[in-house]
XYZ file of C-alpha atoms in Angstrom:
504
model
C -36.959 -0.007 -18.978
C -36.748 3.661 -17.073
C -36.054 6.320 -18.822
C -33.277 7.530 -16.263
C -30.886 5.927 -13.403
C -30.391 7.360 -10.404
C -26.449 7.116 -9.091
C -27.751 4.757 -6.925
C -29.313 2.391 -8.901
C -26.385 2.752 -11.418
C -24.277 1.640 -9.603
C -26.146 -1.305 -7.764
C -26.878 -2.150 -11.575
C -23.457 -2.662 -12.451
C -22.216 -4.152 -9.304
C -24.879 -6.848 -9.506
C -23.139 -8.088 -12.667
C -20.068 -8.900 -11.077
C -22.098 -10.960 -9.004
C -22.763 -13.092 -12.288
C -19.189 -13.909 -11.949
C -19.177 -15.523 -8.491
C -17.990 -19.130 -8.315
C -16.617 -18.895 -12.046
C -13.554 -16.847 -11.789
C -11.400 -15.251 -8.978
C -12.789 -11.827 -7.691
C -9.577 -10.391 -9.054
C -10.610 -11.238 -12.250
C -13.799 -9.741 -12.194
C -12.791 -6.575 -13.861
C -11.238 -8.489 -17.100
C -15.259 -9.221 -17.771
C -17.252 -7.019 -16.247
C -14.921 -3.473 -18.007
C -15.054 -4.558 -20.895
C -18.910 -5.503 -21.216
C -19.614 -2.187 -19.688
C -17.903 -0.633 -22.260
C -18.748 -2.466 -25.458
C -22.516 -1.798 -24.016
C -21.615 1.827 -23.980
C -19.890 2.624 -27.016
C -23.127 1.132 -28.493
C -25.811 2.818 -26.870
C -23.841 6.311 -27.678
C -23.390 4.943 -30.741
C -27.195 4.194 -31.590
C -27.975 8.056 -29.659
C -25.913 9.917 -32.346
C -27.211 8.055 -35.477
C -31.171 8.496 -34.281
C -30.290 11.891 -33.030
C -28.665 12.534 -37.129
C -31.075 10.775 -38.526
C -33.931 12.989 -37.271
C -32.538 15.743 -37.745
C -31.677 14.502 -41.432
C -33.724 11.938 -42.718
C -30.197 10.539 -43.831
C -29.065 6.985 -42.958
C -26.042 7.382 -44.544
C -25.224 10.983 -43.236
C -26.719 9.767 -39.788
C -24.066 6.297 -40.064
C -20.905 8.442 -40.713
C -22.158 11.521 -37.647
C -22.182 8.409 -35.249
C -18.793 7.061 -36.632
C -17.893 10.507 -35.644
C -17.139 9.965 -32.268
C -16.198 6.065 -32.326
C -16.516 3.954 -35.313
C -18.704 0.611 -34.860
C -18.385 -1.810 -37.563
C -21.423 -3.454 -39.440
C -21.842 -7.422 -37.644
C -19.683 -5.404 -33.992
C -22.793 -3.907 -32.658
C -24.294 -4.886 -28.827
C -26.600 -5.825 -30.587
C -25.209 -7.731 -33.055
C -23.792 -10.092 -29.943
C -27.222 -9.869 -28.281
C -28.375 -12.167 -30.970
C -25.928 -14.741 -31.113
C -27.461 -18.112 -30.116
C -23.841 -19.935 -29.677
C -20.246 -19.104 -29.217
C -21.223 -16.342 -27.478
C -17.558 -15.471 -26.496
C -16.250 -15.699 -29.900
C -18.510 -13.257 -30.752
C -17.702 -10.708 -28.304
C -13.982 -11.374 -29.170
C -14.604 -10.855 -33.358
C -16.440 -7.764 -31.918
C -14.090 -6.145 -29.723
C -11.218 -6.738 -32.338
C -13.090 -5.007 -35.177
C -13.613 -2.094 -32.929
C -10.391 -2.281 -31.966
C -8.967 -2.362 -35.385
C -11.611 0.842 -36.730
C -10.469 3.074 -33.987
C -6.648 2.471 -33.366
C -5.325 5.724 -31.769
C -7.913 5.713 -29.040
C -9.179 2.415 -28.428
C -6.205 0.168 -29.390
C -6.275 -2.918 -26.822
C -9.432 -1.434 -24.625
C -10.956 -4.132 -24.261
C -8.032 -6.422 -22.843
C -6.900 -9.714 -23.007
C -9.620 -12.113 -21.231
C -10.383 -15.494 -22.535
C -13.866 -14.930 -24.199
C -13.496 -18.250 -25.624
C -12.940 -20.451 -23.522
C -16.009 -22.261 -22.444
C -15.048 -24.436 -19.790
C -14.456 -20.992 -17.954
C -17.265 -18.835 -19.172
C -19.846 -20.706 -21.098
C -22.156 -19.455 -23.331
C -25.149 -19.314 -20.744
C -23.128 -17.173 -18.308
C -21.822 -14.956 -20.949
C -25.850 -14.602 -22.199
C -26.950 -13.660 -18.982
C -24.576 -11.022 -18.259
C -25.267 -9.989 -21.692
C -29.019 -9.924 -20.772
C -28.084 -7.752 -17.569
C -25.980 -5.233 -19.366
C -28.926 -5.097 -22.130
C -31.888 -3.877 -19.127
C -30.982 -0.455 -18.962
C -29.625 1.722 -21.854
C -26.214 3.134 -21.370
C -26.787 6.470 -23.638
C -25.697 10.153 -22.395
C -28.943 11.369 -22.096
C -30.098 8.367 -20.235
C -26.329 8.414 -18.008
C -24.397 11.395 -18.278
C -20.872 11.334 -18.653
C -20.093 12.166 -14.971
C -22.242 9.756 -13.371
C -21.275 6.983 -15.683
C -17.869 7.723 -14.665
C -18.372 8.068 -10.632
C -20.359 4.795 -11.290
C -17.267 3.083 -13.316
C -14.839 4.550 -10.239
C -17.418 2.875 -7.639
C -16.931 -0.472 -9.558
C -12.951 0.245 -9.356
C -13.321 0.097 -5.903
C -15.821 -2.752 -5.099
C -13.784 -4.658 -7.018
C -10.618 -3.806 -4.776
C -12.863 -4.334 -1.682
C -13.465 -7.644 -3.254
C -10.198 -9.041 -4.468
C -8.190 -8.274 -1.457
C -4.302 -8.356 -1.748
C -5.016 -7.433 -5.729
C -6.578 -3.696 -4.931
C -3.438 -2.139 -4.598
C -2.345 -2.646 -7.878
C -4.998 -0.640 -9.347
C -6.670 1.681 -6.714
C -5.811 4.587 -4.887
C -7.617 5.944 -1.814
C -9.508 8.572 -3.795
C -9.892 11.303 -1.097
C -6.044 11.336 -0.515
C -5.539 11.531 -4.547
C -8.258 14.255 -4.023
C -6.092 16.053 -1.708
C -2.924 15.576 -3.720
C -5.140 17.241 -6.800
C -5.728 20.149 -4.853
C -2.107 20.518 -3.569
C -0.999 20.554 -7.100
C -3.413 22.854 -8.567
C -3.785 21.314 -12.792
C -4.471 24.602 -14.816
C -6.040 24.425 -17.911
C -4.075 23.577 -20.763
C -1.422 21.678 -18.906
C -0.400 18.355 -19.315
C -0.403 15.591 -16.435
C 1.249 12.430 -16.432
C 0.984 9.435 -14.225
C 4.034 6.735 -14.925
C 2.239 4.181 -12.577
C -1.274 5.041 -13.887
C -3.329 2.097 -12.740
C -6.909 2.340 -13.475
C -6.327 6.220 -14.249
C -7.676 7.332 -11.157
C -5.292 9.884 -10.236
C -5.700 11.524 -14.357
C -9.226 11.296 -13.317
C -9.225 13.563 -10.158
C -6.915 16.507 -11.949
C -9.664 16.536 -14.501
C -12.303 16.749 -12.060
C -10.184 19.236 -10.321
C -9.815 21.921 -13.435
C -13.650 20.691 -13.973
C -14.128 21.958 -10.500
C -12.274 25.430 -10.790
C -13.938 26.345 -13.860
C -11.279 25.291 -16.375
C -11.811 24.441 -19.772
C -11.231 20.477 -19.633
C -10.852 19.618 -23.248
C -7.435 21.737 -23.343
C -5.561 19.307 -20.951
C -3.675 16.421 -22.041
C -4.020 13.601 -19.710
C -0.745 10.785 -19.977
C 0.286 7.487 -18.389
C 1.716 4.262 -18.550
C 1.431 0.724 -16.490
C 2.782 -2.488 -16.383
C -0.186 -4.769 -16.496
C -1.684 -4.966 -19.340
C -5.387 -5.094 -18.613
C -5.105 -2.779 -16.030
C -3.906 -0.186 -18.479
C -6.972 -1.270 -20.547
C -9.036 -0.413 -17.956
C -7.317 3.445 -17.515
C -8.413 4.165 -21.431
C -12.115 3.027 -20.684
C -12.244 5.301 -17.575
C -10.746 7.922 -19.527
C -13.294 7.880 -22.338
C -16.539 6.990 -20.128
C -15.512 10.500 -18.042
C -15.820 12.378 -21.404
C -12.201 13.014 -21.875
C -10.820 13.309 -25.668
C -6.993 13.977 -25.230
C -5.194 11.164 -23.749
C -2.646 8.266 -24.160
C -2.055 5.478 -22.137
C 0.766 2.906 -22.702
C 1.086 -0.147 -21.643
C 4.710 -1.310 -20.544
C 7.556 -1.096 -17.507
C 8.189 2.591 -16.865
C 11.525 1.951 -15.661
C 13.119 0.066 -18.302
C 11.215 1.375 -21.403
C 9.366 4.696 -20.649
C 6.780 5.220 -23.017
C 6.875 8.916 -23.243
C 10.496 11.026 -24.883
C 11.216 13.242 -27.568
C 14.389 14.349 -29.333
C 16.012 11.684 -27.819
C 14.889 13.038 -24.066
C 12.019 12.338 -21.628
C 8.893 13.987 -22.170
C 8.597 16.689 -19.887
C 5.070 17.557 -18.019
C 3.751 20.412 -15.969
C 1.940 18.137 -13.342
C 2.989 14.555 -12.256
C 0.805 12.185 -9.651
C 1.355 9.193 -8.826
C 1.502 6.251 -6.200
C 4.285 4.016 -7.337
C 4.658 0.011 -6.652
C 6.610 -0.385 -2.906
C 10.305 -1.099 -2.634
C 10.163 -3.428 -6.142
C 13.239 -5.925 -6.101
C 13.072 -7.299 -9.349
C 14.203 -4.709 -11.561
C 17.322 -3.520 -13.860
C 19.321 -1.621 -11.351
C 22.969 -2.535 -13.363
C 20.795 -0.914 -16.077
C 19.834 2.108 -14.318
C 23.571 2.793 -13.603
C 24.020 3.994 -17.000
C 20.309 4.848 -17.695
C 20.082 6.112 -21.582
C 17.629 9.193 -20.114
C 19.575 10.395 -17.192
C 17.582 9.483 -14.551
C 20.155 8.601 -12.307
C 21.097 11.924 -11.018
C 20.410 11.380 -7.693
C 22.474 7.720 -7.425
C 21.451 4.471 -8.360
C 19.183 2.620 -5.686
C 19.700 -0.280 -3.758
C 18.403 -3.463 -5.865
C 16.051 -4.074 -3.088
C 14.381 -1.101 -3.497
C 13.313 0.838 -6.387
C 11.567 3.706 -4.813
C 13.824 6.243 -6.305
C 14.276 4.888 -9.205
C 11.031 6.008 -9.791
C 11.197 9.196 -7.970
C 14.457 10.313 -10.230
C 12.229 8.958 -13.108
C 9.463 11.525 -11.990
C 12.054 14.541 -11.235
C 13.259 13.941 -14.915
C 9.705 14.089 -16.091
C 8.938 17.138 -14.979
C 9.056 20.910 -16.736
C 11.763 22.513 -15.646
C 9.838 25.996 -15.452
C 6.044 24.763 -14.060
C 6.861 20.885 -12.962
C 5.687 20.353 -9.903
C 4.668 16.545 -8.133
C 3.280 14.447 -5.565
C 4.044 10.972 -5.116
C 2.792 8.502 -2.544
C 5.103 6.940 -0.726
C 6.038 4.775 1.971
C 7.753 6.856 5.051
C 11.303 4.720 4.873
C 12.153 6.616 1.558
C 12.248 9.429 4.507
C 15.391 8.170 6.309
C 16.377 4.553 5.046
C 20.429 4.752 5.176
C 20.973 3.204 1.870
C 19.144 5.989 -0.020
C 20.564 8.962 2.235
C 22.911 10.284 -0.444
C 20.476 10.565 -2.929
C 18.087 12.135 -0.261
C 21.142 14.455 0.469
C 21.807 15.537 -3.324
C 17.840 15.835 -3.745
C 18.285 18.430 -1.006
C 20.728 20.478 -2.372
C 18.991 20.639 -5.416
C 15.982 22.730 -3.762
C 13.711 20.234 -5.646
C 11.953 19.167 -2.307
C 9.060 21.332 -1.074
C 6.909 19.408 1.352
C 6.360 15.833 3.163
C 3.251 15.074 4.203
C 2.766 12.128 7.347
C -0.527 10.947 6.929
C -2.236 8.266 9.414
C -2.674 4.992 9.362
C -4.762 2.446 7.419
C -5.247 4.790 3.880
C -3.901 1.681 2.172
C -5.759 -1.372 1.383
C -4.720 -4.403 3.197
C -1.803 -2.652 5.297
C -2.022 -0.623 8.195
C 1.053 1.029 7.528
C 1.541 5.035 7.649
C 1.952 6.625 4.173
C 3.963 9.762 3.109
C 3.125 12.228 0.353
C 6.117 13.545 -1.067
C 5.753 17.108 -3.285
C 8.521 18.487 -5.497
C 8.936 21.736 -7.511
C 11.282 22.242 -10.348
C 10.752 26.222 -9.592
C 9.900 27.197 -6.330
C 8.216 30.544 -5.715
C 11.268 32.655 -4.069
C 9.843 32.998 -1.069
C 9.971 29.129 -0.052
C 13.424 28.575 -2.032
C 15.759 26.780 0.299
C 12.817 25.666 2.652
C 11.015 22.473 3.113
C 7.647 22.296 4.760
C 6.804 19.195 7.126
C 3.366 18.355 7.959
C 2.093 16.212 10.326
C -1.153 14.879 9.477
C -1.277 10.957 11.169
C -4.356 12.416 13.326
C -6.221 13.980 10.042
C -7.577 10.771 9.429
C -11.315 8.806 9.858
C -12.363 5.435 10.209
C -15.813 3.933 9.153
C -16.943 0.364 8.134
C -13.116 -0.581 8.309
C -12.226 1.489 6.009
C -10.164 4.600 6.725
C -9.928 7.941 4.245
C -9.824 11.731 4.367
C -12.677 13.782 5.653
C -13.128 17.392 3.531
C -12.490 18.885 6.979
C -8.907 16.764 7.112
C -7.916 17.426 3.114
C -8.942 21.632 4.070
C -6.752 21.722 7.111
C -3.345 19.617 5.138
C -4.404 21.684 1.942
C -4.305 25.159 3.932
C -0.702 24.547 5.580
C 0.593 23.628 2.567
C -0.603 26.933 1.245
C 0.075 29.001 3.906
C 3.802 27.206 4.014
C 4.346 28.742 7.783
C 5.160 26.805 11.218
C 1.818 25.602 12.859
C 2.635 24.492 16.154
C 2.046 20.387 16.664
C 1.405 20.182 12.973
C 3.459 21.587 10.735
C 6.889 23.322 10.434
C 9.091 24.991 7.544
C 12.933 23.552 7.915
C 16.168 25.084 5.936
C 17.437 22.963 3.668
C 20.875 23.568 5.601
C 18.833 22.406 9.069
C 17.651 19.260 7.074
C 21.330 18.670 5.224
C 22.244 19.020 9.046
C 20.074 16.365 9.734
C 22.320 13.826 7.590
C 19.471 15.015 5.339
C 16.550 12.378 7.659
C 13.717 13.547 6.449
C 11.933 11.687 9.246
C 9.027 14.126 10.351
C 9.210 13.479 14.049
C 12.414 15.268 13.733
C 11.095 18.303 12.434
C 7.503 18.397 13.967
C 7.056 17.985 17.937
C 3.551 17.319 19.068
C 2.542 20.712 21.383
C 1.859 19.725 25.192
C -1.517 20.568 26.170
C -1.252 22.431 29.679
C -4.635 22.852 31.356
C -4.275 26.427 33.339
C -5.156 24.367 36.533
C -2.394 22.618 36.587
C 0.973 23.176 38.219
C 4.592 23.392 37.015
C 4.897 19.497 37.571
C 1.897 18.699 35.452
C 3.382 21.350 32.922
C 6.658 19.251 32.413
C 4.484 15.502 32.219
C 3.074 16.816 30.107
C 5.899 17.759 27.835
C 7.978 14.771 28.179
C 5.083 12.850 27.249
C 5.073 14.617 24.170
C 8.762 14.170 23.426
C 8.082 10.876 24.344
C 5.761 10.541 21.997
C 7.543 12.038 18.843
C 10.315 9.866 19.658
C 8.583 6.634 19.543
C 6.795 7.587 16.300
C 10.463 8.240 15.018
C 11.398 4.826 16.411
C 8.285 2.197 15.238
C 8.744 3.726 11.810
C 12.227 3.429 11.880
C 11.795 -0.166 13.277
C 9.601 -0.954 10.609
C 11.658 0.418 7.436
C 14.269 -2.246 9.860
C 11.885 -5.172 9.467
C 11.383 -4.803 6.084
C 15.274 -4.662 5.643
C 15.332 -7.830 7.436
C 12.720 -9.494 5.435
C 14.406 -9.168 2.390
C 18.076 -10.402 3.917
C 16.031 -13.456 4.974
C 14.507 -13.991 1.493
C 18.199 -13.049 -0.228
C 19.604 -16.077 2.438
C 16.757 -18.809 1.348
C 17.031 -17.642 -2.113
C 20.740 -18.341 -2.318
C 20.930 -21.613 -0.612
């Protein structure tokens, strides 16, 4: 057994126990066995650190039990490896386990370890369940052995195998992590702030504005980390990330943000100084008669079309936010940019100076769609200077593609990140718009409209070559404009078709 992993090896160590899996359960399901393992294996072997560590130091068994209980309580018989040693029934075991941990630490670890069936043998019989146990069991999971940070880029590596793996599943839980890196920086999480996801996933995004104040300087443990998702074992898997990264102050709800937000006081939505988030696309099936009279307010802006709940939960954000430091960024499809139904609620977000910048990023940053994304930032309190401005930026070229996978390179996030700080025009890539130009505008928000690619003349050239040259370019913002128009069009169509067969 070596003393020490390398990131490496970690992370080829826990990736080769999915493998376990393969042929017994979907590779979307992979993560409602392999988590939870991980974890039980960990809250053991930090578990066995601090009571050796005490009892050294002590010569105290009992003293040395209650300084490990410190941190997370294990019961007696809910050990690893107490499980380790169980010749049969292997999943009940586990199960009895997790549910005594459970039950001994219920503010933090209340329904961690999810909802998979353990027991049921016909899916994961005892043998397979021994030999993952036997995997987990080769290396010791301790913080001296795996420090907090590498366990946790380890754990986010896992996140996104299993995405790779699982296909259509991955966007339900994972988030291209250098564009959440560059949202992070655009928002800038102090130090005592608190940050809220309301589509939190596997916590990634909570993650990232940790490492971020981590990163600066800041004093971590004063930041309170919040967030809520629909699927249950998902959100299971956002409290282990959050406690295998180190972090003490959180709370993560399970349940439909929309209809029953998990986080009010007085009668109000909580408020936050930093919201991220990359909510579900254009949902259909959800309570828009509801909304119409929504108990919290968050129909300010209008009430959405029932096809589309994209600003449903971009009012539900807005009303989340501090009205002295809130500031957001959500990822977004670009039709929330100019589809007609939502236009008046684009128009009244407009005149309420709450939008400060839309980012166009390129294609591909999604799994399993090649569509273009937007990232869409709000301030409650604008600094004066950019009151009554919005910034476009036009970053579909900032973009790289390797082993067909495309993401941010530090040299793209630095060059989005430093227009959005210097909030001036930038020829070809970005430009500051009045919000009377935009209201104008029927209030499109559209970035073709407001950025124009710049026509490269080469000094050679002559006055004809000159104007090709700019009519290509024209040409070219136009039919951006138009194929993302055309496909916000499609996707209209799509759902009048389903809305047709659905009827009949």
């Amino acid at each position: 057994m070596t003393s020490t992993l390398s990131q490496q090896e970690l992370e080829a160590y826990l990736w080769s126990a999915a493998t376990l899996l393969r042929g017994l359960v979907e590779a979307g399901d992979y993560k409602q066995y392999i988590f939870p393992l991980l974890f039980f294996k960990r809250l053991s072997d930090v578990w066995d650190e601090e009571y050796a560590g005490a009892l050294v130091e002590t010569g105290d068994a009992v003293y040395a039990r209650a300084t490990a209980d410190d941190r997370f309580t294990i019961p007696q018989g809910a050990h690893w490896s107490d499980v380790r040693s169980a010749s049969r029934d292997v999943g009940r075991a586990l199960l009895t386990a997790f549910q005594a941990i459970e039950a001994a630490n219920p503010k933090r670890l209340a329904g961690v370890f999810g909802t998979a069936s353990w027991t049921d043998k016909a899916q994961m019989p005892d043998e397979t369940l021994k030999n993952l146990i036997e995997h987990f069991s080769r290396h010791i999971l301790s913080l001296a052995r795996v420090p907090e940070d590498e366990l946790g880029n380890a754990y986010e590596y896992l996140i996104k195998q299993f995405a790779d793996d699982s296909g259509h599943t991955a966007q339900e839980f994972y988030t291209n992590r250098t564009l959440v890196h560059l949202m992070t920086q655009m928002l800038e999480p102090h130090p005592g702030e608190h940050i809220y996801d309301p589509t939190v996933g596997t916590g990634g995004m909570l993650i990232s504005a940790l490492a971020e104040v981590k990163r600066r300087g800041g004093d971590v443990r004063t930041l309170g980390l919040f967030g809520q998702e629909l699927i249950t074992i998902t959100a299971a898997i956002a409290r282990m990330n959050l406690v295998l990264h180190g972090v003490e102050d959180f709370q993560i709800v399970a349940g439909n943000t929309l209809s029953n937000p998990a986080f009010t006081e007085h009668d109000r939505l909580r408020t936050f100084d930093v919201v991220m988030a990359n909510p579900p696309y254009s949902i259909k099936k959800w309570n828009r008669e509801g909304w119409q009279s929504d108990p919290w307010g968050r129909n300010f802006l209008g009430t959405p079309p029932q096809g589309r709940a994209d600003y449903a939960f971009f009012q539900h954000i807005l009303k989340s936010l501090d009205p002295e430091s809130g500031r957001c960024a959500i990822l977004f499809p670009h039709g929330v940019l100019f589809r007609n139904e939502e236009r008046d609620m684009r128009r009244r977000l407009i005149e309420l100076d709450l939008l400060e910048c839309v980012l166009g990023l390129g294609p591909n940053l999604f799994y399993n769609s090649p569509m273009e994304a937007c990232v869409v930032v709000c301030r409650t309190a604008k600094p004066k200077e950019r009151r009554g401005m919005v910034l476009f930026i036009d970053a579909v070229h900032e973009v790289a593609r390797e082993r067909a996978q495309s993401f941010l390179k530090a040299e793209h996030q630095q060059r989005i990140l430093a227009a959005y700080q210097a909030f001036v025009d930038e020829p070809g890539f970005a430009r500051v718009a009045t919000t009377a130009e935009v209201l104008e505008k029927d209030a499109n928000l559209s970035i073709p409209r407001y950025v124009r690619p710049v026509a490269h003349v080469n000094s050679q050239e002559g006055g004809n070559g000159h104007d090709l040259r700019k009519a290509w370019a024209a040409f070219e913002a136009e039919g951006r404009e138009f194929w993302q128009e055309m496909d916000a069009l499609v996707e209209t169509l799509d759902d009048l078709v389903a809305k047709g067969a659905h009827d009949a």
